[in-house]
Structures are given as C-alpha cells and as structure tokens.
Amino acid sequence: MQAALDEAGLALEAGEFPVGCVLVYRDEIIVRGRRANSRPGKRPNELDHGEIMALRELTMDHPDLDRSKIIAYTTMEPCLMCYGALLLNGIRTIVYAYEDAMGGGTSLPLEQLNPLYRQIKVKVIPHVLREQSLKLFKRFFADPDHGYWRGSTLAEYTLRQS
C-alpha cells in the first residue's frame, strides 16, 4: 500500500486527485498507476483513474499473467467503473486505504447482477493505511486551487474526518 500512496503523492504534486494504484504479483509490484487528467486544462476526463491507468499498463506489459493472483492496492476505494474494470480483468483481491463515501463501488452486490458478475468471487480488504491516504485527500480538498469534486459529498466527508 505504501507504493500506492507514493503514486498518489506524485499525482497530488502534479495537481491531480491523489489516487495511486499498484498491482502486485507474487509479492512484486508489476504495474503502477495514478490519477491523471482530473484538473482543469487540456483534457480533463473521468477515464484516467489510477486503477484504469494501472490496468492499461498491465494489459500491455503483462498480458499472460494469471490475473487471479494479482492484488490491486489503491489509495481510495474503487468507483463502480474501476471496480468493474478490475473484476473484468480478472483481479480477485482488492485492497484499499480510504473509503469513497460518494462513489465507492465495492459494496455492489455481485450475486444480484447478471451471470457474468454473479459468479465472480472477490476479496476486498478496506482501510489499509487509511490515515496516510486520508491526509493526502484532506490536503487536496483543502487547497483552493483544486476544484475537482469541490463541494461534493466526498469533499465534505473528507474534510470532516479527524
């Protein structure tokens, strides 16, 4: 998780939302990703999340690995898009630091969905190094230069955390 936090710190230094993600295979980090294009400017979008960036690299650099043995470590609970992408890419263990009080997707009841998802067994481990991740998100939301999700449920929830 510390490596994911390091990626999140790099994202924050670049003015991006502080989500970092690393994918680990057999106790070795094989891929790193961090949020990109969350700040106003050239091409802001909601596709370049840390998990998606890591998955893109995984598919290019390690297409033949047994993905069920990969563990995803991310500084924030994956949103629905990222959760679904991790599952569809065969990741079966997800570890996150800070809960996404606004858009976290890991509580999605897979057994109630269509067969593709209903059969997936996933292990989700929350709140690993939560306080360290919370500090990054507090710094982000407290900075008036960061408008991303300003005033949102997530921003308000984060700033109230002690």
PDB file of N, CA and C in Angstrom, residues 4-49:
ATOM      1  N   ALA A   4       1.407   2.474  -3.423  1.00  0.00           N
ATOM      2  CA  ALA A   4       0.216   3.143  -3.966  1.00  0.00           C
ATOM      3  C   ALA A   4       0.118   4.560  -3.406  1.00  0.00           C
ATOM      4  N   LEU A   5       0.425   4.719  -2.126  1.00  0.00           N
ATOM      5  CA  LEU A   5       0.436   6.050  -1.515  1.00  0.00           C
ATOM      6  C   LEU A   5       1.505   6.941  -2.153  1.00  0.00           C
ATOM      7  N   ASP A   6       2.646   6.362  -2.489  1.00  0.00           N
ATOM      8  CA  ASP A   6       3.689   7.125  -3.173  1.00  0.00           C
ATOM      9  C   ASP A   6       3.188   7.618  -4.535  1.00  0.00           C
ATOM     10  N   GLU A   7       2.488   6.761  -5.261  1.00  0.00           N
ATOM     11  CA  GLU A   7       1.909   7.160  -6.554  1.00  0.00           C
ATOM     12  C   GLU A   7       0.877   8.272  -6.362  1.00  0.00           C
ATOM     13  N   ALA A   8       0.069   8.143  -5.319  1.00  0.00           N
ATOM     14  CA  ALA A   8      -0.932   9.178  -5.024  1.00  0.00           C
ATOM     15  C   ALA A   8      -0.249  10.500  -4.699  1.00  0.00           C
ATOM     16  N   GLY A   9       0.859  10.444  -3.968  1.00  0.00           N
ATOM     17  CA  GLY A   9       1.613  11.650  -3.661  1.00  0.00           C
ATOM     18  C   GLY A   9       2.141  12.320  -4.916  1.00  0.00           C
ATOM     19  N   LEU A  10       2.601  11.527  -5.868  1.00  0.00           N
ATOM     20  CA  LEU A  10       3.065  12.079  -7.147  1.00  0.00           C
ATOM     21  C   LEU A  10       1.908  12.723  -7.910  1.00  0.00           C
ATOM     22  N   ALA A  11       0.748  12.090  -7.862  1.00  0.00           N
ATOM     23  CA  ALA A  11      -0.431  12.680  -8.505  1.00  0.00           C
ATOM     24  C   ALA A  11      -0.764  14.017  -7.857  1.00  0.00           C
ATOM     25  N   LEU A  12      -0.756  14.055  -6.533  1.00  0.00           N
ATOM     26  CA  LEU A  12      -1.064  15.290  -5.814  1.00  0.00           C
ATOM     27  C   LEU A  12      -0.066  16.392  -6.165  1.00  0.00           C
ATOM     28  N   GLU A  13       1.212  16.051  -6.205  1.00  0.00           N
ATOM     29  CA  GLU A  13       2.237  17.037  -6.573  1.00  0.00           C
ATOM     30  C   GLU A  13       1.999  17.603  -7.969  1.00  0.00           C
ATOM     31  N   ALA A  14       1.408  16.813  -8.848  1.00  0.00           N
ATOM     32  CA  ALA A  14       1.109  17.254 -10.209  1.00  0.00           C
ATOM     33  C   ALA A  14      -0.235  17.972 -10.298  1.00  0.00           C
ATOM     34  N   GLY A  15      -0.896  18.159  -9.149  1.00  0.00           N
ATOM     35  CA  GLY A  15      -2.184  18.841  -9.133  1.00  0.00           C
ATOM     36  C   GLY A  15      -3.361  17.942  -9.439  1.00  0.00           C
ATOM     37  N   GLU A  16      -3.131  16.651  -9.414  1.00  0.00           N
ATOM     38  CA  GLU A  16      -4.182  15.681  -9.724  1.00  0.00           C
ATOM     39  C   GLU A  16      -4.798  15.136  -8.436  1.00  0.00           C
ATOM     40  N   PHE A  17      -5.965  14.523  -8.582  1.00  0.00           N
ATOM     41  CA  PHE A  17      -6.651  13.851  -7.483  1.00  0.00           C
ATOM     42  C   PHE A  17      -5.740  12.726  -6.985  1.00  0.00           C
ATOM     43  N   PRO A  18      -5.496  12.616  -5.665  1.00  0.00           N
ATOM     44  CA  PRO A  18      -4.453  11.723  -5.164  1.00  0.00           C
ATOM     45  C   PRO A  18      -4.830  10.238  -5.056  1.00  0.00           C
ATOM     46  N   VAL A  19      -5.109   9.649  -6.207  1.00  0.00           N
ATOM     47  CA  VAL A  19      -5.353   8.206  -6.222  1.00  0.00           C
ATOM     48  C   VAL A  19      -4.161   7.539  -6.889  1.00  0.00           C
ATOM     49  N   GLY A  20      -3.582   6.594  -6.164  1.00  0.00           N
ATOM     50  CA  GLY A  20      -2.500   5.784  -6.695  1.00  0.00           C
ATOM     51  C   GLY A  20      -2.898   4.331  -6.613  1.00  0.00           C
ATOM     52  N   CYS A  21      -2.378   3.548  -7.544  1.00  0.00           N
ATOM     53  CA  CYS A  21      -2.708   2.124  -7.579  1.00  0.00           C
ATOM     54  C   CYS A  21      -1.463   1.349  -7.999  1.00  0.00           C
ATOM     55  N   VAL A  22      -1.218   0.249  -7.330  1.00  0.00           N
ATOM     56  CA  VAL A  22      -0.182  -0.680  -7.772  1.00  0.00           C
ATOM     57  C   VAL A  22      -0.794  -2.069  -7.856  1.00  0.00           C
ATOM     58  N   LEU A  23      -0.316  -2.825  -8.825  1.00  0.00           N
ATOM     59  CA  LEU A  23      -0.730  -4.211  -8.975  1.00  0.00           C
ATOM     60  C   LEU A  23       0.459  -5.085  -8.609  1.00  0.00           C
ATOM     61  N   VAL A  24       0.209  -6.049  -7.742  1.00  0.00           N
ATOM     62  CA  VAL A  24       1.266  -6.892  -7.186  1.00  0.00           C
ATOM     63  C   VAL A  24       1.015  -8.337  -7.596  1.00  0.00           C
ATOM     64  N   TYR A  25       2.065  -8.962  -8.106  1.00  0.00           N
ATOM     65  CA  TYR A  25       2.020 -10.376  -8.494  1.00  0.00           C
ATOM     66  C   TYR A  25       3.179 -11.086  -7.813  1.00  0.00           C
ATOM     67  N   ARG A  26       2.866 -12.094  -7.031  1.00  0.00           N
ATOM     68  CA  ARG A  26       3.889 -12.862  -6.294  1.00  0.00           C
ATOM     69  C   ARG A  26       4.822 -11.942  -5.516  1.00  0.00           C
ATOM     70  N   ASP A  27       4.214 -11.050  -4.755  1.00  0.00           N
ATOM     71  CA  ASP A  27       4.936 -10.129  -3.864  1.00  0.00           C
ATOM     72  C   ASP A  27       5.826  -9.127  -4.586  1.00  0.00           C
ATOM     73  N   GLU A  28       5.594  -8.913  -5.864  1.00  0.00           N
ATOM     74  CA  GLU A  28       6.370  -7.943  -6.633  1.00  0.00           C
ATOM     75  C   GLU A  28       5.427  -6.967  -7.330  1.00  0.00           C
ATOM     76  N   ILE A  29       5.736  -5.676  -7.223  1.00  0.00           N
ATOM     77  CA  ILE A  29       4.945  -4.676  -7.943  1.00  0.00           C
ATOM     78  C   ILE A  29       5.255  -4.812  -9.422  1.00  0.00           C
ATOM     79  N   ILE A  30       4.231  -5.060 -10.202  1.00  0.00           N
ATOM     80  CA  ILE A  30       4.438  -5.224 -11.643  1.00  0.00           C
ATOM     81  C   ILE A  30       3.929  -4.022 -12.427  1.00  0.00           C
ATOM     82  N   VAL A  31       3.034  -3.242 -11.830  1.00  0.00           N
ATOM     83  CA  VAL A  31       2.452  -2.100 -12.517  1.00  0.00           C
ATOM     84  C   VAL A  31       2.144  -1.003 -11.506  1.00  0.00           C
ATOM     85  N   ARG A  32       2.336   0.230 -11.934  1.00  0.00           N
ATOM     86  CA  ARG A  32       1.977   1.397 -11.125  1.00  0.00           C
ATOM     87  C   ARG A  32       1.055   2.292 -11.950  1.00  0.00           C
ATOM     88  N   GLY A  33       0.099   2.897 -11.265  1.00  0.00           N
ATOM     89  CA  GLY A  33      -0.787   3.840 -11.941  1.00  0.00           C
ATOM     90  C   GLY A  33      -1.197   4.933 -10.981  1.00  0.00           C
ATOM     91  N   ARG A  34      -1.525   6.091 -11.523  1.00  0.00           N
ATOM     92  CA  ARG A  34      -2.036   7.192 -10.700  1.00  0.00           C
ATOM     93  C   ARG A  34      -2.994   8.008 -11.530  1.00  0.00           C
ATOM     94  N   ARG A  35      -3.847   8.737 -10.826  1.00  0.00           N
ATOM     95  CA  ARG A  35      -4.881   9.547 -11.467  1.00  0.00           C
ATOM     96  C   ARG A  35      -4.229  10.572 -12.374  1.00  0.00           C
ATOM     97  N   ALA A  36      -4.826  10.757 -13.536  1.00  0.00           N
ATOM     98  CA  ALA A  36      -4.384  11.764 -14.493  1.00  0.00           C
ATOM     99  C   ALA A  36      -5.612  12.477 -15.044  1.00  0.00           C
ATOM    100  N   ASN A  37      -5.411  13.679 -15.496  1.00  0.00           N
ATOM    101  CA  ASN A  37      -6.450  14.459 -16.183  1.00  0.00           C
ATOM    102  C   ASN A  37      -7.684  14.729 -15.334  1.00  0.00           C
ATOM    103  N   SER A  38      -7.457  15.010 -14.045  1.00  0.00           N
ATOM    104  CA  SER A  38      -8.564  15.392 -13.172  1.00  0.00           C
ATOM    105  C   SER A  38      -8.624  16.904 -12.987  1.00  0.00           C
ATOM    106  N   ARG A  39      -7.575  17.579 -13.360  1.00  0.00           N
ATOM    107  CA  ARG A  39      -7.542  19.035 -13.167  1.00  0.00           C
ATOM    108  C   ARG A  39      -7.971  19.734 -14.446  1.00  0.00           C
ATOM    109  N   PRO A  40      -8.476  20.940 -14.299  1.00  0.00           N
ATOM    110  CA  PRO A  40      -8.871  21.680 -15.486  1.00  0.00           C
ATOM    111  C   PRO A  40      -7.654  21.909 -16.379  1.00  0.00           C
ATOM    112  N   GLY A  41      -7.868  21.916 -17.630  1.00  0.00           N
ATOM    113  CA  GLY A  41      -6.748  22.121 -18.538  1.00  0.00           C
ATOM    114  C   GLY A  41      -7.019  21.471 -19.863  1.00  0.00           C
ATOM    115  N   LYS A  42      -5.983  20.853 -20.396  1.00  0.00           N
ATOM    116  CA  LYS A  42      -6.048  20.291 -21.739  1.00  0.00           C
ATOM    117  C   LYS A  42      -7.201  19.323 -21.962  1.00  0.00           C
ATOM    118  N   ARG A  43      -7.196  18.229 -21.230  1.00  0.00           N
ATOM    119  CA  ARG A  43      -8.188  17.179 -21.477  1.00  0.00           C
ATOM    120  C   ARG A  43      -8.683  16.521 -20.193  1.00  0.00           C
ATOM    121  N   PRO A  44      -9.387  17.253 -19.344  1.00  0.00           N
ATOM    122  CA  PRO A  44      -9.902  16.600 -18.144  1.00  0.00           C
ATOM    123  C   PRO A  44     -10.923  15.522 -18.521  1.00  0.00           C
ATOM    124  N   ASN A  45     -10.885  14.406 -17.803  1.00  0.00           N
ATOM    125  CA  ASN A  45     -11.838  13.341 -18.106  1.00  0.00           C
ATOM    126  C   ASN A  45     -12.029  12.453 -16.884  1.00  0.00           C
ATOM    127  N   GLU A  46     -13.013  11.598 -16.967  1.00  0.00           N
ATOM    128  CA  GLU A  46     -13.308  10.655 -15.893  1.00  0.00           C
ATOM    129  C   GLU A  46     -12.929   9.225 -16.278  1.00  0.00           C
ATOM    130  N   LEU A  47     -11.970   9.090 -17.158  1.00  0.00           N
ATOM    131  CA  LEU A  47     -11.497   7.762 -17.539  1.00  0.00           C
ATOM    132  C   LEU A  47     -10.134   7.429 -16.959  1.00  0.00           C
ATOM    133  N   ASP A  48      -9.301   8.419 -16.751  1.00  0.00           N
ATOM    134  CA  ASP A  48      -7.919   8.186 -16.360  1.00  0.00           C
ATOM    135  C   ASP A  48      -7.751   8.068 -14.846  1.00  0.00           C
ATOM    136  N   HIS A  49      -8.509   7.160 -14.246  1.00  0.00           N
ATOM    137  CA  HIS A  49      -8.388   6.870 -12.820  1.00  0.00           C
ATOM    138  C   HIS A  49      -7.138   6.022 -12.599  1.00  0.00           C
TER     139      HIS A  49
END
